[in-house]
Short mmCIF file of C-alpha atoms in Angstrom, two decimals:
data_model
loop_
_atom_site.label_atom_id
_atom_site.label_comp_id
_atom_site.label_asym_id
_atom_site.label_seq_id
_atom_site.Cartn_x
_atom_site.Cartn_y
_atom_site.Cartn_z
CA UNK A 1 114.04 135.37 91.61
CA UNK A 2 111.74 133.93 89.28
CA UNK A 3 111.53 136.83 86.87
CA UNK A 4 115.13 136.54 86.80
CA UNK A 5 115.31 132.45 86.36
CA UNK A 6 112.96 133.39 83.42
CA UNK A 7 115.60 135.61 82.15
CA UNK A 8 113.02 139.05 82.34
CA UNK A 9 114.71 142.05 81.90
CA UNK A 10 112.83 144.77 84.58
CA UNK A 11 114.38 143.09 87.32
CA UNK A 12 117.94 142.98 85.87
CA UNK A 13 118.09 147.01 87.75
CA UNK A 14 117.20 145.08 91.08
CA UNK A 15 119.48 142.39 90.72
CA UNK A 16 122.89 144.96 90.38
CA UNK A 17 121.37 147.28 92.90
CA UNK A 18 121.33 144.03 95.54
CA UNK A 19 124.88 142.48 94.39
CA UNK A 20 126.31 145.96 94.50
CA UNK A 21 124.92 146.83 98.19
CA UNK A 22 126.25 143.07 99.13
CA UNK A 23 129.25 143.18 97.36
CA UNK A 24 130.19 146.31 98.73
CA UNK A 25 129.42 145.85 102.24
CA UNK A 26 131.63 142.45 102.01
CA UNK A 27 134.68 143.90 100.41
CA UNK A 28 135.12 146.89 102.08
CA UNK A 29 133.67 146.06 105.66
CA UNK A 30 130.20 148.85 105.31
CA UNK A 31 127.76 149.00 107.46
CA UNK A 32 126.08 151.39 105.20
CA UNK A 33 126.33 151.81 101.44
CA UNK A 34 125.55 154.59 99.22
CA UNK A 35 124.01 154.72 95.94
CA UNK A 36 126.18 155.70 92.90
CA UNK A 37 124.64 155.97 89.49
CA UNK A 38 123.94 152.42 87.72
CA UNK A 39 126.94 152.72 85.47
CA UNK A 40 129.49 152.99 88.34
CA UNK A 41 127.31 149.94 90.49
CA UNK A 42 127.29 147.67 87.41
CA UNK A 43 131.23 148.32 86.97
CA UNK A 44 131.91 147.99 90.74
CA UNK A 45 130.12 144.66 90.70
CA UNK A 46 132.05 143.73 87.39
CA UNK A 47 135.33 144.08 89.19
CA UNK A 48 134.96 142.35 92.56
CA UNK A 49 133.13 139.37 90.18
CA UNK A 50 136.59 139.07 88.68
CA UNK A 51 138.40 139.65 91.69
CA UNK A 52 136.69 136.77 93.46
CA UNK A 53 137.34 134.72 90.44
CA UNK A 54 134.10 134.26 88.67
CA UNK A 55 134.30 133.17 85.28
CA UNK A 56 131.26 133.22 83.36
CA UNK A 57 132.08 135.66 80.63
CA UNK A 58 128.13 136.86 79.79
CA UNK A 59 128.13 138.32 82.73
CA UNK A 60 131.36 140.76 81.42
CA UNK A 61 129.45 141.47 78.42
CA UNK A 62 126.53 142.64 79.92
CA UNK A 63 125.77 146.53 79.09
CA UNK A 64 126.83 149.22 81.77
CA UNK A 65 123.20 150.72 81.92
CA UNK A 66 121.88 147.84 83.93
CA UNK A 67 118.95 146.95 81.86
CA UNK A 68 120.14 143.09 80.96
CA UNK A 69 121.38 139.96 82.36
CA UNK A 70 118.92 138.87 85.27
CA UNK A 71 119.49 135.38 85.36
CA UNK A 72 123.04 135.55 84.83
CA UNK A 73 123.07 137.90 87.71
CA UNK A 74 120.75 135.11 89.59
CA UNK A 75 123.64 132.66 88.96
CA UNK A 76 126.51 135.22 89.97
CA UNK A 77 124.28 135.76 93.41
CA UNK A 78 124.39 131.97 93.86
CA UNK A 79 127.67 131.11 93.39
CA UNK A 80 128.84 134.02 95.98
CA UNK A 81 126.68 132.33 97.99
CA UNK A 82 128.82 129.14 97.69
CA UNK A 83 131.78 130.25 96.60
CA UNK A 84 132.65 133.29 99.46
CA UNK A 85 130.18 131.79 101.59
CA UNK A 86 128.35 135.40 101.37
CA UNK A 87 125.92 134.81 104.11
CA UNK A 88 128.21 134.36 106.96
CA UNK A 89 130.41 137.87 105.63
CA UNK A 90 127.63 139.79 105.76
CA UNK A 91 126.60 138.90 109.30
CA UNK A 92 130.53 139.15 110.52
CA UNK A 93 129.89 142.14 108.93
CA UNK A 94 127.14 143.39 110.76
CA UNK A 95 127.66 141.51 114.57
CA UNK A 96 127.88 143.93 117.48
CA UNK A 97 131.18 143.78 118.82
CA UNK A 98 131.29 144.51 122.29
CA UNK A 99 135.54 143.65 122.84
CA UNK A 100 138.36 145.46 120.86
CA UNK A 101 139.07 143.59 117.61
CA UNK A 102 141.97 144.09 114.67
CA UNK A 103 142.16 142.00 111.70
CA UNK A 104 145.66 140.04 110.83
CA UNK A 105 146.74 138.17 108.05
CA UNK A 106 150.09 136.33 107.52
CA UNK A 107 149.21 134.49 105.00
CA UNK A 108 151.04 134.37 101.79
CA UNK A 109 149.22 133.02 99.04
CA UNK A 110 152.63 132.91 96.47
CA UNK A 111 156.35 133.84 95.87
CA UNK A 112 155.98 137.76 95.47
CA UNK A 113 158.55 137.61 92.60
CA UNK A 114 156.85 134.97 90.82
CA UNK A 115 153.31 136.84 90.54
CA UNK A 116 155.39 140.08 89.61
CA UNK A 117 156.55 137.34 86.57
CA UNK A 118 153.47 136.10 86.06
CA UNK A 119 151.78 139.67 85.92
CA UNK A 120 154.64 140.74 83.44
CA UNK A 121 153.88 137.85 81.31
CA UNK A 122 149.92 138.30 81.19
CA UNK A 123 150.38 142.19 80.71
CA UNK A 124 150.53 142.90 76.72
CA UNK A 125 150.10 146.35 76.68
CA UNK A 126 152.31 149.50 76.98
CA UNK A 127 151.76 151.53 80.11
CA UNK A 128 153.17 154.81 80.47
CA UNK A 129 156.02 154.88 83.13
CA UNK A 130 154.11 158.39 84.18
CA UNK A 131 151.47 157.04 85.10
CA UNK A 132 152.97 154.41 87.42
CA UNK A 133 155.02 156.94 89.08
CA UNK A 134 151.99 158.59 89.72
CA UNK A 135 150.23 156.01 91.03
CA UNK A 136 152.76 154.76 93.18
CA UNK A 137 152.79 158.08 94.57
CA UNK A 138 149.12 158.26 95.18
CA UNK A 139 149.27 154.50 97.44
CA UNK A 140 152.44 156.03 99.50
CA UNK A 141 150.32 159.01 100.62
CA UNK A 142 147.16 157.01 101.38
CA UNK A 143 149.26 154.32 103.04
CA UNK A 144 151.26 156.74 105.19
CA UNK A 145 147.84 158.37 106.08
CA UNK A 146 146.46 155.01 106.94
CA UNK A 147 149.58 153.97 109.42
CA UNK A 148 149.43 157.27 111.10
CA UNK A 149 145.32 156.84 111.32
CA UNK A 150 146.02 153.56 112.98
CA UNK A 151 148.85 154.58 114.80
CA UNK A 152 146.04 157.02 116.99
CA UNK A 153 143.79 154.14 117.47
CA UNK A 154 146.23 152.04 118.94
CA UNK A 155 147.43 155.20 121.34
CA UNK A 156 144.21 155.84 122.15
CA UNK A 157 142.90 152.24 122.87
CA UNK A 158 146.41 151.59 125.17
CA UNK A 159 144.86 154.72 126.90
CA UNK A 160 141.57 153.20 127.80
CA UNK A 161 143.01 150.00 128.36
CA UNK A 162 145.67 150.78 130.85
CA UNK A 163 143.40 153.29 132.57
CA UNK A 164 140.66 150.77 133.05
CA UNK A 165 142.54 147.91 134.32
CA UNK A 166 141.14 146.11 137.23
CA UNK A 167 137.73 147.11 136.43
CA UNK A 168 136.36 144.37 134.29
CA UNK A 169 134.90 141.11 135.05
CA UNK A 170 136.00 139.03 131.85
CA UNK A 171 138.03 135.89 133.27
CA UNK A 172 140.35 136.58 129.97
CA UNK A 173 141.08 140.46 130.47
CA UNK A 174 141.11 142.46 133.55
CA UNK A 175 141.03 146.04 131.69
CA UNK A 176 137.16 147.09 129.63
CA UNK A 177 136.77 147.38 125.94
CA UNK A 178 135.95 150.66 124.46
CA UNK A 179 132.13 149.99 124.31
CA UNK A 180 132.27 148.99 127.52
CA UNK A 181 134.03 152.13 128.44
CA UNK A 182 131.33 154.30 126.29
CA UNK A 183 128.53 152.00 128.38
CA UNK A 184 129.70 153.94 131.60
CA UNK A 185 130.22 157.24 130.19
CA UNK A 186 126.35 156.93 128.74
CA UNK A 187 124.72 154.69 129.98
CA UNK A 188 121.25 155.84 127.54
CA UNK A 189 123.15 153.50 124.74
CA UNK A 190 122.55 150.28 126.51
CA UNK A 191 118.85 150.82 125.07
CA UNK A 192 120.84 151.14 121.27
CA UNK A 193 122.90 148.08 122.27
CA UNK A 194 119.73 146.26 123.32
CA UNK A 195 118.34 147.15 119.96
CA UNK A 196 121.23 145.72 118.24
CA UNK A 197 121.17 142.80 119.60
CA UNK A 198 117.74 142.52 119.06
CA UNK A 199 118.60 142.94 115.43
CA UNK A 200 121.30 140.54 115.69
CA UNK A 201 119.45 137.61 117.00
CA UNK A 202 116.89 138.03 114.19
CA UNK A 203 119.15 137.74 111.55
CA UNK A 204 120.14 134.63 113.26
CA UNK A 205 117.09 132.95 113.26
CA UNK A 206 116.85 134.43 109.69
CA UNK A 207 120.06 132.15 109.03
CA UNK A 208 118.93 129.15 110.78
CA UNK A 209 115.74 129.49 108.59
CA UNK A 210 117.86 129.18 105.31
CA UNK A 211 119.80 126.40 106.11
CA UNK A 212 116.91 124.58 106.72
CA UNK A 213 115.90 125.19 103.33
CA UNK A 214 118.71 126.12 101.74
CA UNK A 215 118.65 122.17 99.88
CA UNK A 216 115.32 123.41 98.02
CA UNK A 217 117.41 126.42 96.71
CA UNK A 218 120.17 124.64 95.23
CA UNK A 219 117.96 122.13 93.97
CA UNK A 220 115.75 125.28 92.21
CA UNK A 221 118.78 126.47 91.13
CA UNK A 222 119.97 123.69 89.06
CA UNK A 223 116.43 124.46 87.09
CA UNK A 224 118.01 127.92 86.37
CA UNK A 225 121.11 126.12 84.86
CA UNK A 226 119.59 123.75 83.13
CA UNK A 227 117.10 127.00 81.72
CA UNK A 228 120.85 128.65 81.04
CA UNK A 229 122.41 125.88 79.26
CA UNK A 230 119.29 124.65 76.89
CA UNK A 231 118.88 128.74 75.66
CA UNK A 232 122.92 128.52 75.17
CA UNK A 233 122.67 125.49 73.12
CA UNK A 234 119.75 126.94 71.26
CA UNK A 235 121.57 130.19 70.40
CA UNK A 236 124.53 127.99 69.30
CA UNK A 237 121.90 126.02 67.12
CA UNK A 238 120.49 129.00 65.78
CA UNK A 239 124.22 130.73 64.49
CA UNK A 240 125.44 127.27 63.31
CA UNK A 241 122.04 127.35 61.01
CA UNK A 242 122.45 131.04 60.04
CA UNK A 243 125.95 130.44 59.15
CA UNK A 244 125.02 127.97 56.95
CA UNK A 245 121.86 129.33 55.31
CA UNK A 246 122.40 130.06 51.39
CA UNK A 247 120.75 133.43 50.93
CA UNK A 248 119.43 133.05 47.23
CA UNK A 249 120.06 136.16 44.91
CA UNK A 250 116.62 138.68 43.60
CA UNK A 251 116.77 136.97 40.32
CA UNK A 252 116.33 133.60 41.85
CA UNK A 253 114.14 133.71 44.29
CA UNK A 254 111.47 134.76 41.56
CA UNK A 255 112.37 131.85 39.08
CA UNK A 256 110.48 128.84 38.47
CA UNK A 257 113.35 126.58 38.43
CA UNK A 258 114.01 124.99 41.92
CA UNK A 259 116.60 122.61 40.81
CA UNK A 260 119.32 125.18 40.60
CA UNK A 261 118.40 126.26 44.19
CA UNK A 262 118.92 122.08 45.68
CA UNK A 263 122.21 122.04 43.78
CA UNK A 264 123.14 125.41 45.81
CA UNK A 265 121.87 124.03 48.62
CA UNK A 266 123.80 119.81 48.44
CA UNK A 267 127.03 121.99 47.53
CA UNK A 268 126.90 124.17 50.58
CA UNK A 269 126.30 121.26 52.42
CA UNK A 270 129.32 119.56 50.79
CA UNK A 271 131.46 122.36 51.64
CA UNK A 272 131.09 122.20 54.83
CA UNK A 273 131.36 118.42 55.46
CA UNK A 274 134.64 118.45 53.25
CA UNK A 275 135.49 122.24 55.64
CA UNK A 276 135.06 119.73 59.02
CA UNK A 277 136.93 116.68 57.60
CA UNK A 278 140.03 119.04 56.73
CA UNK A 279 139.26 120.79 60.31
CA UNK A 280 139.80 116.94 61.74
CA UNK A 281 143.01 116.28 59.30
CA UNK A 282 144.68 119.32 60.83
CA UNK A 283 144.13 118.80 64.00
CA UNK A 284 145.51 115.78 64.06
CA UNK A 285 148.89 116.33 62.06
CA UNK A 286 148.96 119.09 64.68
CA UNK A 287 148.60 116.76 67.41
CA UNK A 288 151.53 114.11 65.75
CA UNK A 289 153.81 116.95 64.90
CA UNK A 290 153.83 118.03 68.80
CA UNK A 291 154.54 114.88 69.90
CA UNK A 292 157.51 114.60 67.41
CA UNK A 293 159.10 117.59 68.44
CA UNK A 294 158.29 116.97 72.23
CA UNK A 295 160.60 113.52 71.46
CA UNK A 296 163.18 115.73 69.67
CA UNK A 297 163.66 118.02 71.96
CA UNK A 298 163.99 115.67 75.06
CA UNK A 299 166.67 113.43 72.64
CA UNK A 300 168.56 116.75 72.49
CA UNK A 301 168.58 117.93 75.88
CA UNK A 302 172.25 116.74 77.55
CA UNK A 303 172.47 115.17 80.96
CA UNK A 304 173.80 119.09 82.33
CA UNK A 305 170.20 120.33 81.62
CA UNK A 306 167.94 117.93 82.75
CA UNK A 307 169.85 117.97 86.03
CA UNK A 308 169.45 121.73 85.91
CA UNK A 309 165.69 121.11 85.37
CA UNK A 310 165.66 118.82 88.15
CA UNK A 311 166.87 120.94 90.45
CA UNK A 312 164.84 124.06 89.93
CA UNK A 313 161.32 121.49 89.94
CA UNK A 314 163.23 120.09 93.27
CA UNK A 315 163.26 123.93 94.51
CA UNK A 316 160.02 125.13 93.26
CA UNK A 317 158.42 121.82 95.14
CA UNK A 318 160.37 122.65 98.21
CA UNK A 319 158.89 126.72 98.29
CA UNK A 320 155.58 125.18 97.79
CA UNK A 321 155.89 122.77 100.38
CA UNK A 322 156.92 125.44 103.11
CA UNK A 323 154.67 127.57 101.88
CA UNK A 324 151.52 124.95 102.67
CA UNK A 325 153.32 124.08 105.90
CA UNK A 326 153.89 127.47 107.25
CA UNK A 327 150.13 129.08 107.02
CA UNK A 328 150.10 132.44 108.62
CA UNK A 329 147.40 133.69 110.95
CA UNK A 330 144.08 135.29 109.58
CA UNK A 331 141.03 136.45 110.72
CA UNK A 332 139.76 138.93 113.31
CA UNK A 333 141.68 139.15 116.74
CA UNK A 334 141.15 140.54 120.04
CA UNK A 335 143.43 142.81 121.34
CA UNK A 336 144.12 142.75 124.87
CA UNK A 337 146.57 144.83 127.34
CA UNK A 338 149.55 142.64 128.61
CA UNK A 339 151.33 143.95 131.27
CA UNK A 340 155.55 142.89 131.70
CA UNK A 341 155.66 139.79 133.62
CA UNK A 342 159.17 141.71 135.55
CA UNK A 343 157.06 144.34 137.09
CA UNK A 344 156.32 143.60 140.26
CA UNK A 345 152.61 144.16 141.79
CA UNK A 346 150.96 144.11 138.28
CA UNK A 347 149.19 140.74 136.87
CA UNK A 348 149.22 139.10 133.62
CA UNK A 349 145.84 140.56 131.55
CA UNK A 350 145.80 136.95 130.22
CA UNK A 351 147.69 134.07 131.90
CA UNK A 352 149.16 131.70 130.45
CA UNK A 353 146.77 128.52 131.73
CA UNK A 354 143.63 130.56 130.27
CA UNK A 355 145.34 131.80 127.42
CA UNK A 356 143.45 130.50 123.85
CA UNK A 357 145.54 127.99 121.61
CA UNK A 358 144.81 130.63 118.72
CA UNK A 359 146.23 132.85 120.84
CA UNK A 360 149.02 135.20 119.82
CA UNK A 361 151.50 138.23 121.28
CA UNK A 362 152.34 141.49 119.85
CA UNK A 363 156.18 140.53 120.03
CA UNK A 364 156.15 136.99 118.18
CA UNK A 365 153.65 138.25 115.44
CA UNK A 366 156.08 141.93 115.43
CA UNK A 367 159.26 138.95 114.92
CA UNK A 368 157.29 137.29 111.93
CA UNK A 369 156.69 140.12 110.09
CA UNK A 370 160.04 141.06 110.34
CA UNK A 371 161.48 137.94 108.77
CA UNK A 372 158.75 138.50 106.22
CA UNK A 373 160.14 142.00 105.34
CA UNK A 374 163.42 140.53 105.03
CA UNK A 375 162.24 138.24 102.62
CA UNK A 376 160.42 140.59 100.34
CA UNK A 377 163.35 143.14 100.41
CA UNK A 378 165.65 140.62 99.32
CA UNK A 379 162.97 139.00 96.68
CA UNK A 380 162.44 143.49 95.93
CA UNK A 381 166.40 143.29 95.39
CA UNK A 382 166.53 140.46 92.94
CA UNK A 383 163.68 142.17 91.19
CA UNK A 384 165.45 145.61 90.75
CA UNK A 385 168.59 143.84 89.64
CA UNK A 386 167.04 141.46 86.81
CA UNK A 387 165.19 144.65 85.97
CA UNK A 388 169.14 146.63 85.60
CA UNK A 389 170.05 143.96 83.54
CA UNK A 390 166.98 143.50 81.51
CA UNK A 391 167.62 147.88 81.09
CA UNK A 392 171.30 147.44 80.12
CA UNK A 393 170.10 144.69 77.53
CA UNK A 394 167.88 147.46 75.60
CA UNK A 395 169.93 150.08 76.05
CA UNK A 396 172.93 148.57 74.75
CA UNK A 397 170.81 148.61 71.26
CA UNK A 398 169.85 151.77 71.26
CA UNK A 399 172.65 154.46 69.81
CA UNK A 400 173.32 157.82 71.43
CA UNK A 401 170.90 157.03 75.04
CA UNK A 402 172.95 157.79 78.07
CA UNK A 403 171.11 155.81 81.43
CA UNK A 404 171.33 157.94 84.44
CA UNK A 405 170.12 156.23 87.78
CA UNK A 406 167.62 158.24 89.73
CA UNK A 407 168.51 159.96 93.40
CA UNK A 408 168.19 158.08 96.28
CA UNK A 409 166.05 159.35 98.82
CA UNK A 410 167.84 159.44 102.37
CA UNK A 411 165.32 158.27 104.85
CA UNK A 412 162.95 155.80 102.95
CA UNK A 413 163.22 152.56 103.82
CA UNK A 414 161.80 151.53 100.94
CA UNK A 415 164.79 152.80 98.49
CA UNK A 416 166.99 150.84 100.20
CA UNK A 417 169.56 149.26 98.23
CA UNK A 418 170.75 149.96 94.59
CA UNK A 419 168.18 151.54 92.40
CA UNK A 420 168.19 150.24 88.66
CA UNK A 421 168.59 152.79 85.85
CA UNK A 422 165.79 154.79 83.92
#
């Protein structure tokens, strides 16, 4: 770490191997990561960076061979640190977990036709409609192989659940958990679950031990900042001076007569006084002609459209409202076997006195989603139909292009509806 506050560059290779072993094990829930070749770590780094929001663009400029960029990589470890809260990930990560568990998440972060807007918007560049198709093909077949994968899991863990009921001792479930379960097939891996644990409660102590000193770190780290920012201003320094420099001809350089060289050199500096001053003048006419046009344009607008704007900020307010108000659920839950309350001689698993005010049922989560699909077919809908009209629009320009709308597909929910024209 302090190689890499002193910006040295044999431990940059260190630094992606580390972010790209934590990075990985946090996104995609590894207990154990392999080792690609430096140009695919450095890249895979790159992206979840971005995808996590981080915004320092040296990092992005960095080259793929790994072989640069330590302390920028020392402030991209730090403000994961902060930022995802990194430490705590990796040891959810890691944790034994002894009951059945399933992660659920509810929670919608935005209107899904606005970010298809504001991706449409941000997107510049033509993409082949090939492609796409392809793509889109690709996620159906991994999706429908991950829903049939899970599917099995959930037969198999009703299987052990309902077979084992009675058996456990857990004042919240009276059915055991698959390790459980393994525990009395074998019982040689309660010495590997002793071990784990083991492991466990050291990394525990480990993070105990860091938030005792973890005030020293950030206070270090602000050294490293301050390092960053001085060799920033520096560099600025240092192009604002080369821009500037005169570079004096051959012929010259090699005469006796200096005075020709100050003039060069006091008309330069003119010019670029005289450059800043016009720089300023612009900016400010700029500035006055906005605000002129701002006052225009709101003298023009009739009563009819700023009620029209009025109501769509009124609506927009309202979505964002509900949307704060009604959070879904997410995190990691336990899943545990409930039998029908109607049939007789069976108990609840989990009654309804002990039952956890996080707690939540198969059949009111099942209704939520389903009012969630609902909304995103309908929001899918209004997407396909402003797409139709936005087709009609060009085609109606082009001479001699006949649009013929593609087959529906009997069977797929998802082509539900009318499809819009190719």
């Amino acid at each position: 770490f302090r190689q890499a506050k002193l910006g040295r560059e044999h431990v940059a290779a260190e630094f992606w191997k580390m972010l790209y072993c934590l990075l990985r094990q946090v996104c995609e829930d590894m207990s154990r990561v392999d080792t690609p070749p430096m140009v695919d770590q450095v890249e895979y780094v790159k992206a979840a960076l971005a995808h996590y929001g981080y915004g320092l663009r040296d990092l992005y400029c960095l080259p793929a061979d790994g072989s640069a960029g330590s302390r920028e990589l020392l402030l991209a470890f730090s403000w994961l640190l902060q930022k995802i809260n990194l430490l705590k990930q990796l040891m959810n990560v890691h944790r034994l977990r002894l009951g059945d568990e399933t992660s659920l998440c509810t929670c919608r972060r935005a209107d899904a036709l606005d970010l298809a807007e504001e991706a449409v918007t941000r997107s510049r560049a033509w993409v082949d409609i090939r492609r796409l198709q392809c793509l889109h093909g690709k996620l159906c077949f991994r999706w429908r192989a991950l829903h049939s994968a899970e599917h099995e899991r959930c037969a198999a863990l009703y299987k052990i659940h309902s077979y084992t009921r009675g058996c456990s001792t857990d004042l919240n479930t009276d059915h055991l958990s698959v390790m459980e379960t393994r525990l009395i097939q074998d019982p040689k891996h309660g010495t590997e679950m002793l071990q784990l644990l083991e492991l466990e409660s050291s990394w525990l102590e480990a993070y105990l031990e860091w938030k005792q000193c973890e005030g020293i770190y950030w206070q270090w780290m602000e050294s490293v900042l301050n390092a960053k920012l001085e060799e920033g201003q520096a560099s600025d320094t240092q192009d604002h001076a080369n821009a500037n420099k005169v570079t004096v001809p051959g012929q010259l350089s090699t005469h006796t007569d200096n005075y020709l060289i100050g003039e060069i050199d006091r008309l330069s500096e003119s010019l670029g006084n005289l450059q800043k001053e016009l720089q300023q003048i612009v900016s400010d006419r700029t500035a006055l002609w906005h605000e002129k046009m701002k006052v225009t344009e709101r003298s023009r607008l009739g009563s009819e459209e700023l009620e029209l704007i009025k109501r769509d900020v009124e609506q927009k307010l309202t979505r964002v409202r509900a949307t704060s108000e009604r959070r879904g659920k997410h995190g990691n839950f336990r899943l545990v076997l409930q039998a029908s309350p109607t049939v007789a001689g069976v108990r609840r698993s989990v009654p309804d006195a002990r039952r956890g005010e996080g707690a939540l049922t198969a059949s009111d989560t099942i209704a939520q989603l389903k009012v969630t699909q609902t909304e995103l077919r309908d929001q899918l809908q209004k997407a396909r139909w402003l797409c139709k009209e936005t087709l009609e629009e060009y085609a109606e320009r082009l001479q001699g292009v006949i649009c013929i709308p593609p087959m529906k597909r009997a069977g797929n929910p998802a082509d539900t509806g009318q499809s819009a024209p190719l």
